[in-house]
mmCIF file of C-alpha atoms and ligand atoms in Angstrom:
data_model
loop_
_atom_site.group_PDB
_atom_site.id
_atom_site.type_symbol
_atom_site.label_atom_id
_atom_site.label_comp_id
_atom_site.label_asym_id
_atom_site.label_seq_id
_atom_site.Cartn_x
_atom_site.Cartn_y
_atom_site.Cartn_z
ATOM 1 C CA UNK A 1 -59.161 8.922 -28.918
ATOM 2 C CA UNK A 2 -56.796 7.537 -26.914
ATOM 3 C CA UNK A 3 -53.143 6.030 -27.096
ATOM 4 C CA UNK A 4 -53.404 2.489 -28.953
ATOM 5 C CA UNK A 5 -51.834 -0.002 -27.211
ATOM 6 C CA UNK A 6 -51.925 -3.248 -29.021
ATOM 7 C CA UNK A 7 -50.847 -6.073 -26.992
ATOM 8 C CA UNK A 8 -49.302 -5.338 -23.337
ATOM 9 C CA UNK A 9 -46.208 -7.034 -21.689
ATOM 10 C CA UNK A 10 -44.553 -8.343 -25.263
ATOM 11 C CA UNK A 11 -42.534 -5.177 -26.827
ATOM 12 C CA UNK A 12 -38.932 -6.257 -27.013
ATOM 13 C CA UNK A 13 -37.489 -2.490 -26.608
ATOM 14 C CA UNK A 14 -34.074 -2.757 -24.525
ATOM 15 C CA UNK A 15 -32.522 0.707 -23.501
ATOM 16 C CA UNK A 16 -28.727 0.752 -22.871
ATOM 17 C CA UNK A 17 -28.318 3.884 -20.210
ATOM 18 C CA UNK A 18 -24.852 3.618 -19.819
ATOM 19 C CA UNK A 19 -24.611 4.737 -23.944
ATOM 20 C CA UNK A 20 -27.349 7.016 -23.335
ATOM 21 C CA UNK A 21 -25.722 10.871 -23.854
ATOM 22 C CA UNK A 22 -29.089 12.656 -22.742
ATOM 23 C CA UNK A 23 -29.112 14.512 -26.306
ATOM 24 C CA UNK A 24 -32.585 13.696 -26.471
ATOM 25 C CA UNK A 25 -33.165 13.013 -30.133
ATOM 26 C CA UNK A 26 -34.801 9.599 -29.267
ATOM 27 C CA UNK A 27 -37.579 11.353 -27.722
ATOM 28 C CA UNK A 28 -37.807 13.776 -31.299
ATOM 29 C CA UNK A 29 -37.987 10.898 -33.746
ATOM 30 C CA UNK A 30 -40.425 8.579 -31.346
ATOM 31 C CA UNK A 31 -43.749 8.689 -32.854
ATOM 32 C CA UNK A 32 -45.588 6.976 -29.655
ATOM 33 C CA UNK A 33 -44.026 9.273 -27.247
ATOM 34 C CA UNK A 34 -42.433 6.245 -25.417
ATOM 35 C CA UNK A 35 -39.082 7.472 -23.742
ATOM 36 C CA UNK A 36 -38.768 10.465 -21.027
ATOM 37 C CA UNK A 37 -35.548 12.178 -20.397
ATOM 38 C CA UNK A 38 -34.881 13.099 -16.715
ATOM 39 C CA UNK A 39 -31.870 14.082 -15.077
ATOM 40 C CA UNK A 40 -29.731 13.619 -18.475
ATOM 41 C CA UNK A 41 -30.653 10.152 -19.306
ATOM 42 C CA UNK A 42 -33.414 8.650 -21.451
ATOM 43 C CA UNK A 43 -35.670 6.403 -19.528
ATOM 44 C CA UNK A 44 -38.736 3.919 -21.095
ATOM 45 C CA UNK A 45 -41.883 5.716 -19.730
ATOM 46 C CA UNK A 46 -44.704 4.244 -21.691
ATOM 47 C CA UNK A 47 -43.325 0.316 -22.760
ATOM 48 C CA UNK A 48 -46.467 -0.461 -24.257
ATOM 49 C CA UNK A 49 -46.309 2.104 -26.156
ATOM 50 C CA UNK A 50 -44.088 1.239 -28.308
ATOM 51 C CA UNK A 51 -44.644 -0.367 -31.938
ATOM 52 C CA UNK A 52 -41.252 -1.417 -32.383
ATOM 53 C CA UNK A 53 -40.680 0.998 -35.551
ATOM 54 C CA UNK A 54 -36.590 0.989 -34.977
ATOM 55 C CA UNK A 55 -36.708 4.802 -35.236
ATOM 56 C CA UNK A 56 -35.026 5.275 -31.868
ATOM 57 C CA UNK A 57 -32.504 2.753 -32.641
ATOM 58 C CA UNK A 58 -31.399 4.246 -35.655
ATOM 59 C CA UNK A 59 -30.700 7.782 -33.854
ATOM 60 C CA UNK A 60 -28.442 5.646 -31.050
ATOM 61 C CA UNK A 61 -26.660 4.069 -33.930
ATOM 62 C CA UNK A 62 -25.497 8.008 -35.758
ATOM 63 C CA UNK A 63 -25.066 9.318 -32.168
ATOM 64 C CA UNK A 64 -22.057 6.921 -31.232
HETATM 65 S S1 LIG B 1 -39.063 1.662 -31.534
HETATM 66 FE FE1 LIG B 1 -40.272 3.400 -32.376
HETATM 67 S S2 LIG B 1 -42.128 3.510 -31.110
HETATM 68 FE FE2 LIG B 1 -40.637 2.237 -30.000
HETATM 69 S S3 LIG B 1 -39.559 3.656 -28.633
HETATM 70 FE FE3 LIG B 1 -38.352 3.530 -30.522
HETATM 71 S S4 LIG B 1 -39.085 5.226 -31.823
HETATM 72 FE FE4 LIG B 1 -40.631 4.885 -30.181
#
């Protein structure tokens, strides 16, 4: 089966890079397999991907 996408061009994800530390533990805790880390920085790779679970978020918020 393949990814589930539910509803393109409306996820609200917003990805400071200037915060970003390239520690990667976004990528760890995302269940949709959403954000890519190249050259030290986390980047959005698959937007649609996203459900919008906060999971990410909540890793940013401890890492700071
Ligand atoms: S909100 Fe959830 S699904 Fe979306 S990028 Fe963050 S961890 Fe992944």
């Amino acid at each position: 089966m393949g990814q589930l996408i539910y509803l393109k061009d409306v996820v609200t994800l917003k990805l400071s890079q200037e915060k970003c530390i390239g520690c990667g533990m976004c990528l760890l805790v995302c269940p949709r397999a959403v954000l890519s880390l190249t050259n030290g920085k986390v980047e959005i790779a698959n937007r649609d991907a996203c459900m919008e679970c906060g999971a990410c978020s909540e890793i940013a918020c401890r890492s700071s």
